[in-house]
Backbone as ProteinMPNN parsed JSONL, in Angstrom:
{"seq_chain_A": "QGGGVFNRRGLTVIQSSTITDNATPDGFGSGIASRGDTLTRTEVTSSIIAGNLINDVRVVAGSTNSFQSGGYNLVGIGGGTPNALANFTAPGDQTNVTNPLLGPLADNGGPTQTHELLLGSPAIDTGDPSLSGGFDQRGAPFQRVFGARADIGALEAVFLEVNSTDDADDGLARP", "coords_chain_A": {"N_chain_A": [[-85.574, -119.881, -66.869], [-84.751, -119.055, -70.209], [-86.804, -117.34, -71.911], [-88.358, -117.682, -74.261], [-87.622, -120.302, -75.212], [-86.165, -122.993, -73.456], [-83.538, -125.136, -73.436], [-82.762, -127.622, -71.513], [-81.495, -130.101, -71.451], [-80.418, -132.522, -73.818], [-81.663, -132.861, -77.203], [-82.913, -130.141, -78.979], [-84.818, -129.01, -81.633], [-85.268, -126.346, -83.731], [-87.068, -124.961, -86.244], [-87.84, -122.922, -89.012], [-89.12, -120.891, -87.484], [-90.357, -118.181, -85.416], [-89.114, -116.325, -82.86], [-89.652, -113.999, -80.617], [-90.018, -110.916, -78.708], [-89.833, -111.818, -76.021], [-89.06, -112.09, -72.507], [-86.695, -112.272, -69.846], [-84.941, -112.254, -66.677], [-81.649, -110.724, -66.684], [-79.067, -112.782, -67.917], [-80.403, -115.151, -68.291], [-81.347, -115.764, -70.859], [-83.384, -114.504, -72.987], [-84.663, -115.059, -75.493], [-83.809, -117.744, -76.564], [-82.448, -120.074, -74.383], [-79.742, -122.215, -73.858], [-78.405, -124.994, -72.315], [-75.01, -125.192, -71.44], [-73.407, -127.679, -72.111], [-72.006, -130.924, -73.059], [-74.066, -132.718, -73.389], [-76.188, -131.477, -74.399], [-77.869, -130.009, -77.142], [-78.857, -127.466, -79.294], [-80.448, -127.026, -82.145], [-80.839, -124.785, -84.783], [-82.614, -123.582, -87.531], [-83.41, -121.638, -90.349], [-84.787, -119.582, -88.936], [-86.136, -116.825, -87.001], [-84.728, -115.183, -84.372], [-84.886, -112.736, -82.575], [-85.249, -109.403, -81.232], [-85.927, -109.817, -78.603], [-85.943, -109.203, -75.038], [-82.993, -108.024, -73.537], [-81.096, -110.352, -74.343], [-80.913, -112.584, -77.174], [-80.103, -115.213, -77.887], [-78.553, -117.495, -75.719], [-75.96, -119.099, -73.917], [-76.215, -121.043, -71.064], [-75.334, -122.009, -67.72], [-72.858, -123.548, -68.041], [-69.923, -124.337, -70.067], [-69.786, -124.926, -72.761], [-70.549, -124.173, -76.088], [-73.603, -124.839, -77.054], [-75.263, -124.401, -79.173], [-76.26, -124.972, -82.535], [-76.145, -124.063, -85.842], [-78.262, -124.429, -88.628], [-78.291, -122.82, -90.72], [-79.442, -119.862, -92.509], [-80.633, -118.148, -90.596], [-81.939, -115.445, -88.664], [-80.637, -113.576, -86.295], [-80.499, -111.839, -83.231], [-79.013, -110.484, -80.504], [-76.344, -112.061, -78.774], [-75.359, -114.055, -75.896], [-73.718, -115.085, -72.834], [-70.996, -117.261, -71.778], [-69.231, -119.492, -73.461], [-70.046, -117.004, -75.985], [-73.167, -117.39, -77.403], [-73.798, -116.507, -79.953], [-71.609, -116.919, -81.542], [-71.787, -119.355, -82.866], [-73.47, -119.031, -84.993], [-72.841, -118.992, -87.907], [-73.331, -120.171, -90.293], [-74.207, -120.686, -93.824], [-76.189, -118.003, -95.022], [-76.882, -117.027, -92.498], [-77.733, -114.259, -90.468], [-76.559, -111.979, -88.159], [-76.601, -110.065, -85.062], [-78.821, -108.478, -85.512], [-80.768, -105.997, -84.594], [-83.291, -104.933, -84.988], [-85.716, -106.694, -86.301], [-87.857, -105.957, -87.834], [-90.701, -106.688, -87.348], [-94.204, -107.234, -87.074], [-96.705, -106.827, -84.441], [-97.738, -109.61, -82.317], [-100.385, -111.233, -83.757], [-103.585, -111.96, -85.332], [-102.989, -113.171, -88.277], [-104.177, -114.704, -90.128], [-104.872, -118.227, -90.426], [-104.589, -120.862, -87.873], [-103.156, -120.02, -85.602], [-101.751, -117.224, -83.801], [-99.427, -114.904, -85.241], [-96.286, -113.223, -85.922], [-96.097, -110.813, -88.243], [-93.978, -110.165, -91.089], [-92.643, -107.039, -91.627], [-92.613, -104.534, -94.206], [-89.488, -104.236, -95.703], [-88.137, -105.826, -93.894], [-85.25, -107.667, -92.897], [-85.562, -110.367, -93.127], [-87.066, -111.041, -95.307], [-87.249, -112.785, -98.324], [-84.733, -113.991, -97.901], [-84.347, -116.513, -97.027], [-83.687, -120.095, -97.017], [-82.599, -121.026, -100.158], [-83.176, -123.471, -101.306], [-85.633, -124.277, -100.468], [-88.937, -125.119, -101.367], [-92.385, -125.136, -102.207], [-95.043, -126.332, -100.006], [-96.356, -124.993, -96.878], [-96.513, -122.032, -94.765], [-96.392, -121.319, -91.182], [-99.082, -120.803, -90.784], [-100.509, -122.577, -92.316], [-102.419, -124.113, -95.048], [-104.068, -121.719, -97.059], [-101.533, -120.566, -97.218], [-98.666, -120.09, -98.749], [-95.318, -121.402, -98.497], [-93.266, -120.282, -99.957], [-93.172, -117.213, -101.434], [-92.525, -115.007, -103.819], [-89.119, -114.108, -104.585], [-87.632, -116.04, -103.131], [-87.863, -118.22, -100.233], [-88.882, -116.76, -97.1], [-87.232, -115.981, -93.982], [-88.143, -117.464, -90.92], [-91.388, -117.977, -89.292], [-93.545, -117.088, -90.807], [-94.529, -116.317, -94.104], [-94.026, -113.456, -95.942], [-96.282, -111.46, -97.852], [-96.438, -109.236, -100.274], [-98.037, -107.153, -102.491], [-97.732, -105.373, -105.477], [-99.472, -102.508, -106.362], [-100.72, -101.175, -109.187], [-102.469, -98.889, -110.327], [-104.682, -96.365, -111.369], [-106.915, -96.101, -109.942], [-106.609, -96.696, -107.242], [-106.001, -95.325, -103.979], [-103.382, -94.793, -102.955], [-101.55, -95.928, -104.71], [-99.511, -97.738, -104.046], [-98.125, -100.219, -102.029], [-99.852, -103.226, -101.22], [-101.49, -105.697, -99.179], [-102.72, -109.02, -99.77]], "CA_chain_A": [[-84.593, -119.637, -67.887], [-85.256, -119.17, -71.57], [-88.136, -116.74, -72.017], [-89.062, -118.335, -75.355], [-87.293, -121.724, -75.199], [-85.012, -123.372, -72.636], [-83.097, -126.511, -73.62], [-82.03, -128.01, -70.307], [-80.659, -131.241, -71.77], [-80.882, -133.273, -74.979], [-81.728, -132.191, -78.498], [-84.067, -129.315, -79.333], [-84.718, -128.583, -83.022], [-86.121, -125.188, -84.027], [-86.996, -124.777, -87.693], [-88.843, -122.011, -89.582], [-89.84, -120.34, -86.33], [-90.099, -116.792, -85.03], [-89.067, -116.209, -81.408], [-89.444, -112.568, -80.39], [-90.812, -110.274, -77.649], [-89.787, -112.571, -74.765], [-88.241, -111.429, -71.494], [-86.251, -112.945, -68.632], [-83.877, -111.463, -66.057], [-80.352, -110.821, -67.338], [-78.338, -114.016, -67.667], [-81.246, -116.331, -68.453], [-81.671, -116.038, -72.251], [-84.762, -114.079, -73.243], [-85.215, -115.771, -76.646], [-83.504, -119.159, -76.353], [-81.332, -120.429, -73.51], [-79.326, -123.604, -74.054], [-77.409, -125.394, -71.33], [-73.687, -125.271, -72.053], [-72.667, -128.91, -71.861], [-71.936, -131.815, -74.219], [-75.294, -133.513, -73.457], [-77.247, -130.579, -74.871], [-77.66, -129.386, -78.459], [-79.999, -126.707, -79.786], [-80.278, -126.81, -83.579], [-81.707, -123.715, -85.266], [-82.562, -123.451, -88.988], [-84.418, -120.788, -91.008], [-85.607, -118.998, -87.873], [-85.881, -115.487, -86.467], [-84.598, -115.1, -82.922], [-84.451, -111.342, -82.423], [-86.265, -108.539, -80.65], [-86.219, -110.223, -77.229], [-85.334, -108.314, -74.057], [-81.625, -108.273, -73.078], [-80.373, -111.09, -75.378], [-81.784, -113.461, -77.953], [-79.587, -116.575, -77.71], [-77.6, -117.466, -74.615], [-75.486, -120.326, -73.283], [-76.356, -120.923, -69.61], [-74.914, -123.114, -66.846], [-71.841, -124.404, -68.628], [-68.888, -123.659, -70.852], [-69.804, -125.417, -74.136], [-71.566, -123.526, -76.921], [-74.452, -125.961, -77.469], [-76.071, -124.009, -80.328], [-75.791, -125.398, -83.855], [-76.939, -123.416, -86.878], [-78.483, -125.097, -89.897], [-78.251, -121.768, -91.733], [-80.575, -119.004, -92.86], [-81.243, -117.627, -89.378], [-81.811, -114.023, -88.381], [-80.449, -113.605, -84.853], [-80.139, -110.554, -82.644], [-77.895, -110.365, -79.571], [-75.956, -113.29, -78.095], [-74.888, -113.897, -74.532], [-73.125, -116.242, -72.179], [-69.59, -117.541, -72.017], [-68.973, -118.7, -74.662], [-71.181, -116.283, -76.561], [-73.946, -118.269, -78.284], [-73.83, -115.956, -81.307], [-70.429, -117.397, -82.279], [-72.098, -120.547, -83.662], [-74.386, -118.686, -86.077], [-71.987, -118.588, -89.034], [-73.659, -121.021, -91.449], [-74.695, -119.896, -94.961], [-77.448, -117.288, -94.869], [-77.104, -116.491, -91.155], [-77.578, -112.823, -90.21], [-76.462, -111.809, -86.711], [-76.622, -108.707, -84.512], [-79.97, -107.752, -86.065], [-81.486, -105.483, -83.431], [-84.686, -104.684, -85.34], [-86.068, -107.58, -87.41], [-89.035, -105.391, -88.504], [-91.824, -107.595, -87.181], [-95.428, -106.693, -86.513], [-97.064, -107.434, -83.157], [-98.424, -110.892, -82.363], [-101.741, -110.915, -84.21], [-104.244, -112.905, -86.225], [-102.611, -112.914, -89.665], [-104.72, -115.855, -90.857], [-104.446, -119.504, -89.878], [-105.096, -121.223, -86.548], [-102.376, -119.439, -84.51], [-101.283, -115.858, -84.01], [-98.072, -114.829, -85.773], [-95.671, -111.909, -86.112], [-95.881, -110.626, -89.68], [-92.783, -109.452, -91.523], [-92.97, -105.717, -92.149], [-91.895, -104.133, -95.411], [-88.096, -103.905, -95.42], [-87.535, -106.766, -92.946], [-84.125, -108.408, -93.462], [-85.938, -111.78, -93.265], [-87.81, -111.236, -96.558], [-86.517, -113.348, -99.474], [-83.356, -114.341, -97.543], [-84.361, -117.871, -96.488], [-82.996, -121.159, -97.732], [-83.02, -121.04, -101.557], [-83.596, -124.812, -101.729], [-87.023, -124.515, -100.054], [-89.988, -124.892, -102.353], [-93.622, -125.822, -101.851], [-95.445, -126.369, -98.614], [-97.047, -123.841, -96.307], [-95.884, -121.465, -93.579], [-97.014, -121.727, -89.917], [-100.534, -120.624, -90.832], [-101.109, -123.68, -93.054], [-103.034, -123.79, -96.344], [-103.43, -121.633, -98.367], [-100.399, -119.65, -97.107], [-97.507, -120.744, -99.351], [-94.018, -121.215, -97.829], [-92.44, -119.422, -100.801], [-93.88, -116.207, -102.225], [-91.486, -114.055, -104.216], [-87.864, -114.638, -105.112], [-87.32, -117.253, -102.382], [-88.514, -118.279, -98.923], [-88.499, -115.828, -96.043], [-86.789, -116.587, -92.736], [-89.128, -117.393, -89.854], [-92.617, -118.767, -89.32], [-94.555, -116.534, -91.705], [-94.073, -115.832, -95.41], [-94.618, -112.151, -96.256], [-96.898, -111.32, -99.171], [-96.672, -107.849, -100.64], [-98.428, -107.045, -103.884], [-97.639, -104.024, -106.002], [-100.729, -102.052, -106.947], [-100.478, -100.192, -110.238], [-103.771, -98.507, -110.846], [-105.06, -94.981, -111.075], [-108.118, -96.149, -109.113], [-106.333, -96.842, -105.813], [-105.681, -94.05, -103.336], [-101.958, -94.556, -102.727], [-100.735, -96.532, -105.763], [-98.318, -98.253, -103.392], [-98.134, -101.652, -101.76], [-101.014, -103.733, -100.507], [-101.482, -107.124, -98.871], [-103.94, -109.657, -100.28]], "C_chain_A": [[-85.211, -119.823, -69.257], [-86.667, -118.64, -71.682], [-88.969, -117.359, -73.118], [-88.883, -119.836, -75.31], [-86.105, -121.93, -74.263], [-84.718, -124.843, -72.875], [-82.207, -126.866, -72.448], [-81.075, -129.168, -70.575], [-81.257, -131.961, -72.97], [-80.886, -132.419, -76.229], [-83.03, -131.413, -78.627], [-83.833, -128.816, -80.754], [-85.738, -127.48, -83.258], [-85.965, -124.892, -85.506], [-88.163, -123.904, -88.151], [-89.746, -121.444, -88.495], [-89.496, -118.876, -86.136], [-90.219, -116.711, -83.514], [-88.68, -114.777, -81.098], [-90.332, -112.088, -79.249], [-90.892, -111.088, -76.359], [-88.849, -111.865, -73.798], [-87.915, -112.381, -70.352], [-85.267, -112.003, -67.948], [-82.557, -111.676, -66.792], [-79.662, -112.123, -66.938], [-79.139, -115.279, -67.919], [-81.648, -116.628, -69.897], [-83.112, -115.726, -72.587], [-85.405, -114.801, -74.415], [-85.062, -117.271, -76.483], [-82.308, -119.262, -75.414], [-81.028, -121.898, -73.734], [-78.216, -123.918, -73.068], [-76.078, -125.65, -72.035], [-72.907, -126.504, -71.69], [-72.738, -129.822, -73.089], [-73.157, -132.718, -74.351], [-76.463, -132.714, -74.033], [-76.878, -130.042, -76.248], [-78.961, -128.712, -78.865], [-79.726, -126.349, -81.237], [-81.306, -125.795, -84.064], [-81.509, -123.552, -86.768], [-83.708, -122.568, -89.464], [-85.356, -120.099, -90.014], [-85.177, -117.585, -87.515], [-85.839, -115.599, -84.947], [-84.023, -113.719, -82.644], [-85.592, -110.536, -81.814], [-86.72, -108.979, -79.268], [-85.492, -109.281, -76.272], [-83.976, -108.856, -73.621], [-80.799, -109.058, -74.089], [-81.309, -112.106, -76.01], [-81.381, -114.93, -77.864], [-78.519, -116.522, -76.632], [-77.253, -118.879, -74.162], [-75.583, -120.1, -71.78], [-75.812, -122.175, -68.926], [-73.93, -124.07, -67.513], [-70.89, -123.632, -69.51], [-68.813, -124.135, -72.302], [-70.887, -124.684, -74.909], [-72.405, -124.635, -77.557], [-75.404, -125.599, -78.606], [-75.427, -124.535, -81.609], [-76.711, -124.785, -84.892], [-77.028, -124.288, -88.114], [-78.527, -124.099, -91.04], [-79.554, -121.016, -91.882], [-81.368, -118.579, -91.627], [-81.014, -116.131, -89.297], [-81.809, -113.91, -86.86], [-79.98, -112.239, -84.368], [-78.874, -110.638, -81.811], [-77.622, -111.713, -78.902], [-75.47, -113.004, -76.692], [-74.304, -115.184, -74.008], [-71.656, -116.352, -72.497], [-69.464, -119.029, -72.233], [-70.248, -118.034, -75.187], [-71.873, -117.17, -77.592], [-73.927, -117.8, -79.732], [-72.678, -116.483, -82.173], [-70.727, -118.612, -83.158], [-73.094, -120.277, -84.78], [-73.601, -118.102, -87.245], [-72.247, -119.429, -90.28], [-74.149, -120.142, -92.607], [-76.063, -119.273, -94.68], [-77.726, -116.727, -93.498], [-76.853, -114.99, -91.13], [-77.575, -112.649, -88.696], [-76.408, -110.331, -86.342], [-77.716, -107.854, -85.134], [-80.821, -107.285, -84.889], [-82.947, -105.161, -83.721], [-85.055, -105.549, -86.544], [-87.279, -107.098, -88.213], [-90.189, -106.39, -88.547], [-93.026, -106.843, -86.631], [-95.712, -107.348, -85.175], [-97.713, -108.803, -83.364], [-99.894, -110.633, -82.657], [-102.296, -112.053, -85.056], [-103.942, -112.481, -87.655], [-103.123, -114.018, -90.579], [-104.174, -117.13, -90.246], [-104.909, -119.707, -88.453], [-104.359, -120.59, -85.375], [-102.011, -117.993, -84.828], [-99.819, -115.89, -84.447], [-97.589, -113.385, -85.764], [-95.424, -111.753, -87.609], [-94.558, -109.906, -89.924], [-93.221, -108.12, -92.109], [-92.12, -105.415, -93.375], [-90.485, -103.691, -95.036], [-87.422, -104.848, -94.434], [-86.379, -107.51, -93.61], [-84.417, -109.903, -93.606], [-86.598, -112.08, -94.614], [-86.875, -111.686, -97.683], [-85.054, -113.668, -99.17], [-83.274, -115.723, -96.903], [-83.622, -118.842, -97.383], [-83.487, -121.228, -99.173], [-83.466, -122.416, -102.048], [-85.037, -125.122, -101.323], [-87.976, -124.232, -101.203], [-91.215, -125.671, -101.91], [-93.91, -125.779, -100.366], [-96.08, -125.058, -98.162], [-96.275, -123.303, -95.11], [-96.679, -121.904, -92.337], [-98.542, -121.675, -89.966], [-101.242, -121.752, -91.568], [-101.705, -123.207, -94.371], [-104.046, -122.662, -96.166], [-102.166, -120.767, -98.369], [-99.099, -120.344, -97.527], [-96.229, -120.425, -98.579], [-93.118, -120.288, -98.637], [-93.345, -118.517, -101.622], [-92.859, -115.144, -102.563], [-90.254, -114.784, -104.687], [-87.454, -115.947, -104.441], [-87.982, -117.168, -101.01], [-88.017, -117.162, -98.009], [-87.977, -116.63, -94.851], [-87.922, -116.44, -91.722], [-90.386, -118.186, -90.132], [-93.594, -118.336, -90.399], [-93.919, -116.013, -92.982], [-94.791, -114.519, -95.711], [-95.17, -112.151, -97.675], [-97.188, -109.848, -99.384], [-96.981, -107.816, -102.126], [-98.31, -105.597, -104.317], [-98.956, -103.679, -106.693], [-100.413, -100.95, -107.943], [-101.796, -99.835, -110.899], [-104.034, -97.051, -110.501], [-106.287, -94.941, -110.181], [-107.821, -96.272, -107.622], [-105.782, -95.535, -105.258], [-104.176, -93.774, -103.277], [-101.055, -95.012, -103.853], [-99.417, -97.035, -105.208], [-98.389, -99.748, -103.232], [-99.37, -102.033, -100.973], [-100.809, -105.202, -100.203], [-102.76, -107.739, -99.387], [-104.984, -109.808, -99.17]], "O_chain_A": [[-86.096, -120.658, -69.438], [-87.628, -119.399, -71.562], [-90.172, -117.55, -72.94], [-89.863, -120.579, -75.361], [-85.156, -121.146, -74.269], [-85.54, -125.703, -72.56], [-81.044, -126.466, -72.392], [-79.983, -129.225, -70.008], [-82.478, -132.005, -73.12], [-80.208, -131.394, -76.308], [-84.114, -131.955, -78.411], [-82.775, -128.263, -81.052], [-86.93, -127.662, -83.012], [-84.864, -124.605, -85.974], [-89.308, -124.105, -87.746], [-90.972, -121.513, -88.582], [-88.476, -118.392, -86.627], [-91.277, -116.989, -82.948], [-87.53, -114.379, -81.286], [-91.284, -112.768, -78.867], [-91.913, -111.052, -75.673], [-87.953, -111.132, -74.215], [-88.748, -113.19, -69.942], [-84.801, -111.048, -68.569], [-82.371, -112.7, -67.45], [-79.673, -112.513, -65.771], [-78.606, -116.379, -67.774], [-82.249, -117.675, -70.142], [-83.976, -116.597, -72.482], [-86.589, -115.131, -74.346], [-86.043, -117.989, -76.289], [-81.282, -118.615, -75.627], [-81.935, -122.729, -73.793], [-77.215, -123.206, -72.991], [-76.041, -126.257, -73.105], [-71.866, -126.416, -71.039], [-73.449, -129.52, -74.047], [-73.273, -133.428, -75.35], [-77.581, -133.217, -74.139], [-75.732, -129.668, -76.496], [-80.034, -129.311, -78.79], [-78.893, -125.493, -81.534], [-82.498, -125.928, -83.788], [-80.38, -123.402, -87.235], [-84.847, -122.734, -89.029], [-86.567, -120.043, -90.228], [-84.022, -117.199, -87.698], [-86.795, -116.054, -84.319], [-82.811, -113.56, -82.495], [-86.753, -110.939, -81.875], [-87.782, -108.563, -78.804], [-84.523, -108.63, -76.664], [-83.848, -110.053, -73.364], [-79.867, -108.492, -74.661], [-82.355, -112.444, -75.456], [-82.247, -115.8, -77.774], [-77.679, -115.622, -76.623], [-78.124, -119.741, -74.04], [-75.096, -119.091, -71.269], [-75.833, -123.265, -69.497], [-74.161, -125.279, -67.539], [-71.028, -122.422, -69.683], [-67.868, -123.784, -73.009], [-72.021, -124.581, -74.441], [-71.957, -125.293, -78.497], [-76.263, -126.402, -78.968], [-74.204, -124.541, -81.745], [-77.927, -124.965, -84.829], [-76.027, -124.818, -88.595], [-78.768, -124.469, -92.189], [-80.615, -121.463, -91.447], [-82.597, -118.638, -91.607], [-80.017, -115.614, -89.8], [-82.834, -114.118, -86.211], [-79.17, -111.576, -85.016], [-77.784, -110.84, -82.348], [-78.552, -112.419, -78.513], [-75.199, -111.857, -76.337], [-74.382, -116.233, -74.648], [-71.129, -115.647, -73.357], [-69.578, -119.786, -71.27], [-71.364, -118.447, -74.873], [-71.243, -117.643, -78.538], [-74.031, -118.619, -80.645], [-72.774, -116.487, -83.4], [-69.988, -118.872, -84.107], [-73.522, -121.214, -85.455], [-73.672, -116.908, -87.538], [-71.457, -119.395, -91.224], [-74.474, -118.974, -92.394], [-76.968, -119.931, -94.168], [-78.713, -116.011, -93.324], [-75.876, -114.507, -91.702], [-78.488, -113.119, -88.018], [-76.198, -109.467, -87.193], [-77.557, -106.641, -85.271], [-81.513, -108.087, -84.261], [-83.762, -105.118, -82.8], [-84.748, -105.19, -87.68], [-87.686, -107.758, -89.169], [-90.595, -106.866, -89.607], [-92.881, -105.927, -85.821], [-95.045, -108.313, -84.802], [-98.18, -109.115, -84.459], [-100.572, -109.918, -81.919], [-101.579, -112.977, -85.441], [-104.555, -111.552, -88.182], [-102.582, -114.246, -91.661], [-103.119, -117.111, -89.613], [-105.552, -118.829, -87.877], [-104.87, -120.61, -84.255], [-101.97, -117.596, -85.992], [-99.068, -116.789, -84.071], [-98.376, -112.451, -85.617], [-94.62, -112.49, -88.181], [-94.083, -109.143, -89.084], [-94.077, -108.079, -92.992], [-91.04, -105.978, -93.552], [-90.311, -102.86, -94.145], [-86.233, -104.685, -94.16], [-86.501, -107.941, -94.757], [-83.594, -110.634, -94.156], [-86.681, -113.239, -95.019], [-85.854, -111.056, -97.955], [-84.216, -113.625, -100.071], [-82.256, -116.073, -96.306], [-83.01, -118.455, -98.378], [-84.673, -121.463, -99.402], [-84.078, -122.513, -103.111], [-85.607, -126.114, -101.777], [-87.839, -123.238, -101.917], [-91.098, -126.739, -101.308], [-93.124, -125.258, -99.575], [-96.308, -124.147, -98.957], [-95.478, -124.022, -94.507], [-97.548, -122.77, -92.439], [-99.213, -122.427, -89.259], [-102.462, -121.878, -91.461], [-101.526, -122.055, -94.768], [-104.807, -122.669, -95.199], [-101.766, -120.28, -99.427], [-98.508, -121.093, -96.749], [-96.068, -119.317, -98.067], [-92.29, -119.581, -98.063], [-94.174, -118.985, -102.402], [-92.375, -114.448, -101.67], [-90.323, -115.929, -105.132], [-86.979, -116.864, -105.112], [-88.591, -116.153, -100.673], [-86.888, -116.688, -98.133], [-88.253, -117.823, -94.732], [-88.583, -115.403, -91.674], [-90.45, -118.965, -91.082], [-94.397, -119.148, -90.859], [-92.886, -115.345, -92.941], [-96.021, -114.472, -95.734], [-94.6, -112.761, -98.579], [-98.078, -109.281, -98.749], [-96.25, -108.397, -102.927], [-98.741, -104.694, -103.601], [-99.48, -104.452, -107.496], [-99.89, -99.901, -107.565], [-102.178, -100.421, -111.912], [-103.636, -96.577, -109.437], [-106.67, -93.873, -109.705], [-108.694, -95.982, -106.804], [-105.176, -94.744, -105.98], [-103.742, -92.648, -103.521], [-99.918, -94.552, -103.96], [-98.353, -96.811, -105.784], [-98.678, -100.469, -104.186], [-99.87, -101.255, -100.16], [-100.043, -105.88, -100.887], [-103.788, -107.065, -99.444], [-106.075, -110.324, -99.415]]}, "name": "protein", "num_of_chains": 1, "seq": "QGGGVFNRRGLTVIQSSTITDNATPDGFGSGIASRGDTLTRTEVTSSIIAGNLINDVRVVAGSTNSFQSGGYNLVGIGGGTPNALANFTAPGDQTNVTNPLLGPLADNGGPTQTHELLLGSPAIDTGDPSLSGGFDQRGAPFQRVFGARADIGALEAVFLEVNSTDDADDGLARP"}
């Protein structure tokens, strides 16, 4: 159960994470599965949980919605009874996002592979406006905030506008 994360019991905290491209059989929660009882709580803040097979967040084996949103999440499809998506109503939450516009898992700098945010992703500049300083999942020198405000998820997108007659496209480039 839980292709990306399965909270069987207790507290699981997910913050500034990207959970995508996971698969499980129907009914098991491809992104995050959380047991539906009062002994289980899955807290999610400033994270992308979208683009997983079948559903992204799901309550399993119980009747209590054990998901708790800390806000500024980008979530795809919910599942279970009750539907896990019902608890993603905090400030900044975006739900039913079927295409988060993420690149494939790749070396985008830093010690771990990440999914980069593609141009136009609804996660760009829609994170918690109170965040400032620090680094994204890749560590130094990758700043947590680049642009108007933090992005949602593990990686902060960096797009630079190129205004020069010397470049071929005179469009956008990454550093």
